[in-house]
Coordinates of C-alpha atoms and ligand atoms in Angstrom, one line a residue:
M29 CA 4.2 57.4 102.2
N30 CA 2.1 59.9 100.2
T31 CA 1.5 58.7 96.7
L32 CA -0.1 60.2 93.6
L33 CA -1.8 57.8 91.2
I34 CA -1.6 58.7 87.5
T35 CA -4.4 57.3 85.4
N36 CA -4.8 57.4 81.6
P37 CA -8.1 59.2 81.0
A38 CA -8.5 57.6 77.6
N39 CA -8.8 54.0 79.0
G40 CA -8.8 54.3 82.8
E41 CA -5.5 52.4 83.1
R42 CA -3.2 53.2 86.0
I43 CA 0.1 54.5 84.5
A44 CA 2.1 55.3 87.5
E45 CA 2.2 55.7 91.2
L46 CA 4.4 58.6 92.2
H47 CA 6.0 59.6 95.5
A48 CA 4.1 62.8 96.5
D49 CA 5.2 65.7 98.5
D50 CA 3.8 66.6 101.9
A51 CA 3.9 69.8 104.0
A52 CA 7.3 69.0 105.5
S53 CA 9.0 68.2 102.1
V54 CA 7.5 71.3 100.6
A55 CA 8.9 73.4 103.4
A56 CA 12.3 71.8 103.1
K57 CA 12.4 72.4 99.3
A58 CA 11.3 76.0 99.7
A59 CA 14.1 76.6 102.2
R60 CA 16.7 75.2 99.9
A61 CA 15.3 77.2 97.0
R62 CA 15.5 80.4 99.1
A63 CA 19.2 79.6 100.0
A64 CA 20.1 78.8 96.4
Q65 CA 18.4 81.7 94.6
P66 CA 21.0 84.5 95.1
A67 CA 23.8 82.5 93.5
W68 CA 21.6 81.8 90.5
A69 CA 20.7 85.4 90.2
A70 CA 24.4 86.3 90.4
R71 CA 25.3 84.2 87.5
A72 CA 25.9 86.0 84.1
L73 CA 22.7 86.2 82.1
D74 CA 24.5 84.4 79.3
E75 CA 24.8 81.4 81.5
R76 CA 21.2 81.3 82.3
K77 CA 20.3 81.8 78.6
A78 CA 22.7 78.9 77.8
C79 CA 20.7 76.7 80.2
I80 CA 17.4 77.5 78.4
D81 CA 19.1 76.9 75.0
R82 CA 20.2 73.5 76.1
F83 CA 16.7 72.8 77.5
R84 CA 15.3 73.6 74.1
Q85 CA 17.7 71.2 72.4
F86 CA 16.6 68.4 74.8
V87 CA 13.0 69.1 74.1
V88 CA 13.7 68.6 70.4
R89 CA 15.8 65.5 71.2
D90 CA 13.1 63.9 73.3
L91 CA 10.1 65.3 71.5
E92 CA 8.4 62.0 70.6
S93 CA 8.6 60.5 74.1
L94 CA 7.6 63.8 75.7
A95 CA 4.5 63.9 73.4
A96 CA 3.6 60.3 74.2
T97 CA 3.9 61.0 78.0
M98 CA 1.6 64.0 77.7
T99 CA -0.9 62.1 75.6
R100 CA -1.0 59.2 78.0
E101 CA -1.6 61.3 81.1
T102 CA -4.0 63.9 79.6
G103 CA -5.7 62.1 76.7
K104 CA -4.6 64.9 74.3
P105 CA -4.4 63.6 70.7
I106 CA -0.8 62.8 69.8
R107 CA -0.6 65.3 66.9
M108 CA -1.7 68.0 69.3
S109 CA 0.9 67.0 71.8
R110 CA 3.6 67.3 69.1
N111 CA 2.1 70.7 68.1
E112 CA 2.4 72.0 71.6
L113 CA 6.0 70.9 71.9
N114 CA 6.9 72.4 68.5
G115 CA 5.1 75.6 69.4
L116 CA 7.0 75.8 72.6
L117 CA 10.3 76.2 70.8
A118 CA 9.3 79.6 69.4
R119 CA 8.3 80.7 72.9
L120 CA 11.7 79.7 74.3
D121 CA 13.5 81.5 71.5
F122 CA 11.4 84.6 72.2
F123 CA 12.3 84.6 75.9
V124 CA 16.0 83.9 75.4
G125 CA 16.2 86.6 72.6
M126 CA 14.3 89.3 74.6
V127 CA 15.4 88.9 78.2
E128 CA 18.5 91.0 77.8
P129 CA 17.0 94.0 76.1
V130 CA 13.9 94.2 78.4
T131 CA 15.8 93.7 81.6
A132 CA 18.9 95.8 80.9
V133 CA 19.5 98.8 83.1
E134 CA 17.8 101.9 81.6
T135 CA 19.1 105.4 82.0
V136 CA 16.0 107.6 81.9
Y137 CA 17.5 110.9 82.9
D138 CA 21.0 112.3 82.8
E139 CA 21.4 116.1 83.4
G140 CA 23.4 118.4 85.5
G141 CA 25.1 115.6 87.4
M142 CA 21.9 113.9 88.2
L143 CA 21.4 110.4 86.8
E144 CA 18.2 108.3 87.0
R145 CA 18.2 104.6 86.3
I146 CA 15.8 101.7 86.3
E147 CA 17.2 98.3 87.3
H148 CA 15.2 95.1 87.0
V149 CA 16.0 92.7 89.8
P150 CA 14.5 89.2 90.2
L151 CA 11.5 88.8 92.5
G152 CA 13.3 86.1 94.4
V153 CA 11.5 82.7 95.0
V154 CA 8.3 82.3 93.0
G155 CA 5.6 79.6 93.3
N156 CA 4.0 78.4 90.1
I157 CA 0.8 76.3 90.4
S158 CA -0.3 75.1 87.0
A159 CA -3.0 73.5 84.9
W160 CA -3.0 70.3 82.9
N161 CA -4.5 71.3 79.5
Y162 CA -1.3 72.7 77.9
P163 CA 1.2 71.8 80.5
W164 CA 4.3 72.7 78.5
F165 CA 2.9 76.1 77.3
V166 CA 1.4 77.3 80.6
G167 CA 4.3 75.9 82.6
C168 CA 7.1 77.4 80.5
N169 CA 5.3 80.7 80.2
V170 CA 6.1 81.2 83.8
I171 CA 9.1 78.9 84.5
V172 CA 11.3 80.1 81.7
P173 CA 11.2 83.9 82.1
A174 CA 11.3 83.4 85.9
L175 CA 14.5 81.4 85.6
L176 CA 16.1 83.6 83.0
T177 CA 15.6 86.7 85.1
G178 CA 17.3 85.0 88.1
N179 CA 14.4 83.7 90.2
A180 CA 14.2 80.3 91.9
V181 CA 10.9 78.4 91.0
L182 CA 8.8 76.0 93.0
Y183 CA 6.6 74.5 90.4
K184 CA 3.5 72.5 91.3
P185 CA 2.2 71.0 88.1
S186 CA -1.4 69.8 87.9
E187 CA -2.0 66.3 89.3
F188 CA -3.3 65.5 85.8
A189 CA 0.0 66.4 84.2
T190 CA 2.6 65.5 86.8
M191 CA 4.6 63.2 84.6
T192 CA 5.0 66.1 82.2
G193 CA 6.0 68.3 85.1
L194 CA 8.7 65.9 86.1
E195 CA 10.0 65.7 82.5
I196 CA 10.2 69.5 82.5
A197 CA 12.3 69.3 85.7
R198 CA 14.5 66.5 84.3
L199 CA 15.4 68.5 81.2
L200 CA 16.0 71.7 83.0
H201 CA 18.3 70.0 85.5
E202 CA 20.1 68.2 82.6
A203 CA 20.5 71.6 81.0
G204 CA 22.3 73.0 84.0
V205 CA 19.6 74.6 86.2
P206 CA 20.5 73.6 89.8
P207 CA 18.0 71.2 91.3
E208 CA 17.4 73.6 94.3
V209 CA 16.6 76.5 91.8
F210 CA 14.0 74.6 89.9
V211 CA 11.9 72.3 92.0
C212 CA 8.9 70.2 90.9
L213 CA 6.4 69.5 93.7
V214 CA 4.3 66.4 93.3
G215 CA 0.7 66.2 94.5
A216 CA -2.8 67.6 94.2
G217 CA -4.5 70.7 95.7
P218 CA -3.2 70.2 99.3
V219 CA 0.4 70.3 98.0
G220 CA -0.4 73.6 96.2
A221 CA -1.9 74.9 99.4
A222 CA 1.3 73.9 101.3
L223 CA 3.4 75.7 98.8
L224 CA 1.4 78.9 99.4
E225 CA 2.3 78.7 103.1
Q226 CA 6.0 79.2 102.3
K227 CA 7.8 82.5 102.2
L228 CA 7.4 83.4 98.5
D229 CA 8.0 86.6 96.5
G230 CA 5.5 85.8 93.8
V231 CA 2.7 83.4 93.1
F232 CA 1.8 82.6 89.5
F233 CA -1.3 80.5 89.0
T234 CA -2.9 79.0 86.0
G235 CA -6.2 77.2 86.5
S236 CA -9.9 77.6 87.2
Y237 CA -11.6 80.6 88.6
A238 CA -12.7 78.7 91.7
T239 CA -9.1 77.8 92.7
G240 CA -7.8 81.2 91.7
K241 CA -10.2 82.8 94.1
R242 CA -9.1 80.4 96.8
I243 CA -5.4 81.3 96.1
A244 CA -6.1 85.0 96.1
G245 CA -7.8 84.5 99.5
A246 CA -4.8 82.6 100.9
V247 CA -2.0 85.0 99.8
G248 CA -3.8 88.3 99.1
S249 CA -2.9 89.9 102.4
R250 CA 0.8 89.1 102.0
F251 CA 1.5 91.8 99.4
L252 CA 3.5 89.5 97.2
K253 CA 3.2 89.5 93.4
L254 CA 0.1 87.6 92.4
Q255 CA -0.9 86.6 88.9
L256 CA -4.0 84.5 88.1
E257 CA -4.6 83.1 84.6
L258 CA -8.1 81.7 84.8
G259 CA -10.9 80.5 82.6
G260 CA -12.9 82.1 79.8
K261 CA -16.2 82.0 77.9
D262 CA -14.7 83.3 74.7
P263 CA -17.1 84.6 72.1
T264 CA -16.8 85.0 68.4
Y265 CA -19.2 87.0 66.1
V266 CA -19.5 86.0 62.4
C267 CA -20.7 89.0 60.4
D268 CA -23.1 88.9 57.4
D269 CA -20.2 89.4 54.9
A270 CA -18.1 86.5 56.1
D271 CA -17.6 83.4 54.1
P272 CA -19.8 80.9 56.1
Q273 CA -17.9 77.8 55.0
A274 CA -14.4 79.2 55.8
A275 CA -15.6 80.7 59.1
A276 CA -17.3 77.5 60.1
E277 CA -14.2 75.4 59.5
S278 CA -12.0 77.8 61.4
L279 CA -14.4 78.1 64.4
A280 CA -15.1 74.4 64.6
D281 CA -11.4 73.9 65.1
G282 CA -11.3 76.8 67.6
A283 CA -14.1 75.2 69.6
M284 CA -13.0 71.5 69.4
Y285 CA -9.2 71.6 69.3
N286 CA -7.7 69.8 72.3
T287 CA -11.2 68.4 72.8
G288 CA -12.4 71.9 73.7
Q289 CA -10.1 72.0 76.8
S290 CA -8.3 75.2 76.0
C291 CA -8.6 78.4 78.1
C292 CA -9.1 80.2 74.8
S293 CA -11.4 77.7 73.1
V294 CA -14.2 79.3 71.3
E295 CA -17.1 78.9 73.8
R296 CA -19.9 81.0 72.2
I297 CA -20.6 81.8 68.6
Y298 CA -23.0 84.6 67.4
V299 CA -23.8 84.6 63.7
H300 CA -25.6 87.2 61.7
E301 CA -29.0 86.1 60.6
K302 CA -28.2 86.5 56.9
I303 CA -25.7 83.7 56.9
H304 CA -26.7 81.8 60.1
D305 CA -28.2 78.7 58.4
A306 CA -25.3 78.3 55.9
F307 CA -22.8 78.7 58.7
V308 CA -24.6 76.2 61.0
E309 CA -24.8 73.6 58.3
A310 CA -21.1 73.9 57.4
F311 CA -20.1 73.9 61.1
V312 CA -22.0 70.7 61.9
R313 CA -20.6 69.1 58.8
T314 CA -17.1 69.9 59.9
V315 CA -17.6 68.7 63.4
K316 CA -19.2 65.4 62.3
A317 CA -16.0 64.7 60.3
Y318 CA -13.8 64.9 63.4
K319 CA -12.5 61.5 64.4
A320 CA -12.7 60.6 68.1
G321 CA -10.7 57.7 69.5
D322 CA -7.4 56.5 70.7
P323 CA -5.3 59.6 71.4
M324 CA -2.2 57.8 70.3
A325 CA -3.6 57.3 66.8
E326 CA -2.3 59.7 64.2
D327 CA -5.8 60.6 62.8
T328 CA -7.5 61.2 66.1
Y329 CA -8.9 64.7 66.5
I330 CA -11.2 64.3 69.5
G331 CA -9.3 62.9 72.5
A332 CA -10.4 62.1 76.1
I333 CA -11.8 64.4 78.7
T334 CA -8.9 64.7 81.0
R335 CA -10.8 65.2 84.3
G336 CA -13.6 62.7 84.8
P337 CA -15.9 65.1 86.8
Q338 CA -16.0 67.5 83.8
L339 CA -18.3 65.0 82.2
D340 CA -21.0 65.9 84.7
V341 CA -20.5 69.6 83.9
L342 CA -21.0 68.8 80.2
D343 CA -24.1 66.6 80.9
A344 CA -25.6 69.4 83.0
Q345 CA -25.1 72.1 80.4
V346 CA -26.6 69.9 77.7
A347 CA -29.6 69.0 79.9
D348 CA -30.1 72.7 80.8
A349 CA -29.8 73.9 77.2
K350 CA -32.3 71.2 76.0
A351 CA -34.8 72.1 78.8
K352 CA -34.7 75.8 77.8
G353 CA -35.4 75.1 74.1
A354 CA -32.0 74.8 72.4
K355 CA -31.8 72.6 69.3
L356 CA -29.3 69.8 69.5
L357 CA -27.6 69.4 66.1
C358 CA -25.1 66.7 67.0
G359 CA -23.6 64.9 70.0
G360 CA -25.1 65.7 73.4
H361 CA -24.0 62.6 75.2
R362 CA -21.0 60.7 76.6
L363 CA -19.2 58.2 74.4
P364 CA -18.7 54.6 75.6
G365 CA -15.6 54.0 77.8
P366 CA -13.5 52.8 79.4
G367 CA -12.1 56.3 80.1
N368 CA -13.7 59.7 79.8
W369 CA -15.3 60.5 76.5
Y370 CA -17.8 63.1 75.2
A371 CA -19.3 63.4 71.7
P372 CA -18.6 66.7 70.0
T373 CA -21.8 68.6 70.6
V374 CA -23.4 71.5 68.7
F375 CA -26.5 73.5 69.7
S376 CA -28.4 76.2 67.8
H377 CA -31.3 78.3 69.1
V378 CA -29.4 79.1 72.3
D379 CA -29.7 82.2 74.5
H380 CA -28.1 83.7 77.6
R381 CA -30.5 82.0 80.0
M382 CA -28.6 78.8 79.3
E383 CA -25.5 77.7 81.3
L384 CA -23.9 76.7 78.0
M385 CA -23.7 80.4 77.1
R386 CA -22.6 81.7 80.5
E387 CA -20.3 79.2 82.2
E388 CA -17.0 77.7 80.9
S389 CA -17.8 74.4 79.3
F390 CA -14.1 73.2 78.9
G391 CA -15.2 70.4 76.6
P392 CA -16.3 69.7 73.0
I393 CA -19.6 71.5 73.2
I394 CA -20.7 74.8 71.7
G395 CA -23.8 77.0 71.3
I396 CA -24.5 79.1 68.2
Q397 CA -26.8 82.0 68.6
K398 CA -28.5 84.1 65.8
V399 CA -28.1 87.9 65.9
G400 CA -29.5 90.7 63.8
A401 CA -26.9 93.4 64.1
D402 CA -23.4 94.3 65.2
D403 CA -24.6 96.2 68.3
E404 CA -26.6 93.2 69.5
A405 CA -23.5 91.0 69.0
V406 CA -21.3 93.4 71.0
T407 CA -23.9 93.4 73.9
L408 CA -24.0 89.6 74.0
M409 CA -20.2 89.2 73.7
N410 CA -19.8 91.5 76.8
D411 CA -22.6 89.8 78.7
T412 CA -20.1 87.6 80.7
R413 CA -18.0 87.8 83.8
Y414 CA -15.0 86.6 81.9
G415 CA -12.9 88.3 79.3
L416 CA -10.0 86.3 77.9
T417 CA -10.4 86.4 74.1
A418 CA -13.0 87.5 71.6
G419 CA -13.1 87.4 67.8
V420 CA -14.9 88.7 64.7
Y421 CA -15.1 87.1 61.2
T422 CA -15.7 89.6 58.4
R423 CA -14.1 90.7 55.1
D424 CA -14.0 94.2 56.5
G425 CA -11.0 94.9 58.7
E426 CA -12.2 98.3 59.8
R427 CA -15.6 96.9 60.9
A428 CA -13.8 94.1 62.8
Q429 CA -11.7 96.6 64.7
R430 CA -14.6 98.9 65.4
I431 CA -16.5 95.9 66.9
L432 CA -13.6 94.4 68.8
A433 CA -12.6 97.8 70.3
R434 CA -15.9 97.7 72.3
V435 CA -15.4 94.1 73.6
N436 CA -13.9 93.6 77.1
A437 CA -11.2 90.9 76.4
G438 CA -7.5 90.7 76.7
S439 CA -6.9 89.2 73.2
L440 CA -8.8 90.2 70.1
Y441 CA -8.9 88.2 66.9
W442 CA -9.9 89.2 63.4
N443 CA -10.6 86.1 61.2
C444 CA -8.7 83.8 63.5
C445 CA -9.3 82.3 67.0
D446 CA -7.7 80.1 69.7
R447 CA -4.3 81.6 69.0
V448 CA -1.5 82.6 71.3
S449 CA 1.7 84.5 70.3
P450 CA 4.9 84.7 72.4
R451 CA 5.2 88.3 71.2
L452 CA 1.8 89.4 72.6
P453 CA 0.6 89.7 76.2
W454 CA -1.8 87.0 77.5
S455 CA -4.2 88.4 80.0
G456 CA -7.9 88.6 80.9
Y457 CA -10.6 91.0 82.0
G458 CA -12.9 90.3 84.9
D459 CA -12.9 86.7 86.3
S460 CA -10.4 85.6 83.6
G461 CA -7.7 86.8 86.0
V462 CA -5.1 89.4 86.8
G463 CA -1.6 90.0 85.5
L464 CA -0.2 88.5 82.3
T465 CA 2.4 86.2 80.7
L466 CA 4.2 86.3 77.4
S467 CA 5.5 89.3 75.5
T468 CA 8.2 91.6 76.9
Y469 CA 5.8 92.5 79.7
G470 CA 5.6 88.7 80.6
I471 CA 9.4 88.8 81.1
Q472 CA 9.4 91.9 83.2
A473 CA 6.6 90.4 85.3
F474 CA 9.3 88.3 87.1
T475 CA 11.3 91.3 88.0
R476 CA 11.0 94.2 90.4
P477 CA 11.9 97.6 88.9
R478 CA 14.2 99.5 91.2
A479 CA 14.7 103.3 91.0
W480 CA 18.3 104.6 91.3
H481 CA 18.8 108.4 91.9
L482 CA 22.5 109.1 91.5
R483 CA 23.9 112.6 92.0
A484 CA 27.5 113.1 91.2
P485 CA 29.5 114.8 94.0
Ligands
LIG6 P1 -7.7 73.8 88.7 O1 -8.1 75.1 89.3 O2 -8.6 72.6 89.1 O3 -6.2 73.3 89.2 C1 -5.1 74.2 88.9 C2 -4.0 73.9 89.9 O4 -4.4 74.3 91.2 C3 -3.6 72.4 90.0 O5 -2.3 72.3 90.0 C4 -4.3 72.0 91.4 O6 -3.6 71.0 92.0 C5 -4.0 73.3 92.1 N1 -4.9 73.5 93.3 C6 -6.2 73.0 93.5 N2 -6.6 73.4 94.7 C7 -5.7 74.2 95.3 C8 -5.6 74.9 96.5 N3 -6.5 75.0 97.4 N4 -4.4 75.6 96.7 C9 -3.4 75.6 95.8 N5 -3.5 74.9 94.7 C10 -4.6 74.2 94.4 O7 -7.6 74.0 87.2 P2 -7.3 72.9 86.0 O8 -8.5 71.9 85.9 O9 -6.0 72.3 86.2 O10 -7.3 73.8 84.7 C11 -8.4 74.1 84.0 C12 -8.7 75.6 84.1 O11 -7.5 76.4 83.8 C13 -9.8 76.1 83.2 O12 -10.7 77.0 83.8 C14 -8.9 76.9 82.1 O13 -9.7 77.9 81.5 C15 -7.9 77.4 83.0 N6 -6.7 77.8 82.2 C16 -6.4 79.1 82.0 C17 -5.3 79.5 81.2 C18 -5.0 81.0 80.9 O14 -4.0 81.2 80.4 N7 -5.9 81.9 81.3 C19 -4.5 78.5 80.6 C20 -4.8 77.2 80.9 C21 -5.9 76.8 81.6

């Protein structure tokens, strides 16, 4: 029997041993989903909306235990687990509220007996391979609009958030989504790879660039809908007119929230030389006040590093930065275990020769670089292969928009960071991926627009 061991990254304890899928069970489940999808699509939209409304009620009902499960398997501080679940509710409301207007049949021409209409039909059976860092958010960004628009979903949660994935399945099934229409597959990369071998109409992936590239290689020639939401190296520029204290507090949170394990974590900071020293001092003071410890404790801010091997990436970036002349202001080392822990780490005097400023850290470490002018900041912000988000802190909104208009990123922030809205599309430039979720476009993404040409006799 295949099994998947679930370990608590905060203390190394084994939490569960789950029965895992294999190639045969994945194929059988995919066949059942294929058979069940047309009946699901044929249901009235109101019925599918009612399922998601009930799912929402069950998330509210079970919120404390769902938060605890997520915290135990990912090491996410409990307050942040609750925040994610509460934040999810607005996304569910958005999808339920918008699915009808954005997928209704549109008449785009009606003259002289000729009628032209656009119809949005479901893709069919979609595969969703997901990440662990915000499993409710990134899972439901795909699962919920896909189900609402009449698709069947084969969902492979991360092996580091599988208990949460199974909870999502439990609540969707309790809410009335047939078990063949929403299927949770259990296992690591090979189970994801087995999913890609099935007949699918869409593949929606959230995860690392390396895996995204592998997935594009596996399915690219099959002409199915492929979306990849990948990593980032998200920059922020703090202008000379910004309040250094307020900007530092906001950006420290943007860099360290969820222990730096967010796709849109602030990963690079550029500060105008006029306020650089004041900003750095306030930033380090803020970070030093963050409490690391038991993720179940209410006052914990820095939790565990979910994937053990990421500690090696953080160590390597720290060593490389030190070797190339960066100044370590705090942290720079692992914290004692058991479990996977890293001290919040801040460097100044960094530059783009350093891995810390080029490759995704995905942990509680950040480099702060001094710049002399807006143009220099724009050049540095664009010196990356990624392009998920970018931000500017300044009192001057026109200046912020002028700067941000020149930056290659899917989401642009003025005086804020590490923020996602259900109303806005979530997408990236370059190696941050292709396609999008959220917003009305992120509902239509699960449909195929069909063109009707209707001439009256
Ligand atoms: P990962 O690439 O290691 O794993 C993602 C998923 O892919 C997992 O479910 C894994 O089992 C599966 N997988 C691994 N190998 C596979 C294969 N050969 N075939 C099919 N599936 C396979 O990523 P992760 O560690 O779970 O997530 C962290 C990464 O995700 C970071 O880079 C982060 O920036 C990114 N991320 C991006 C977004 C976004 O919206 N752009 C959101 C969250 C996370």
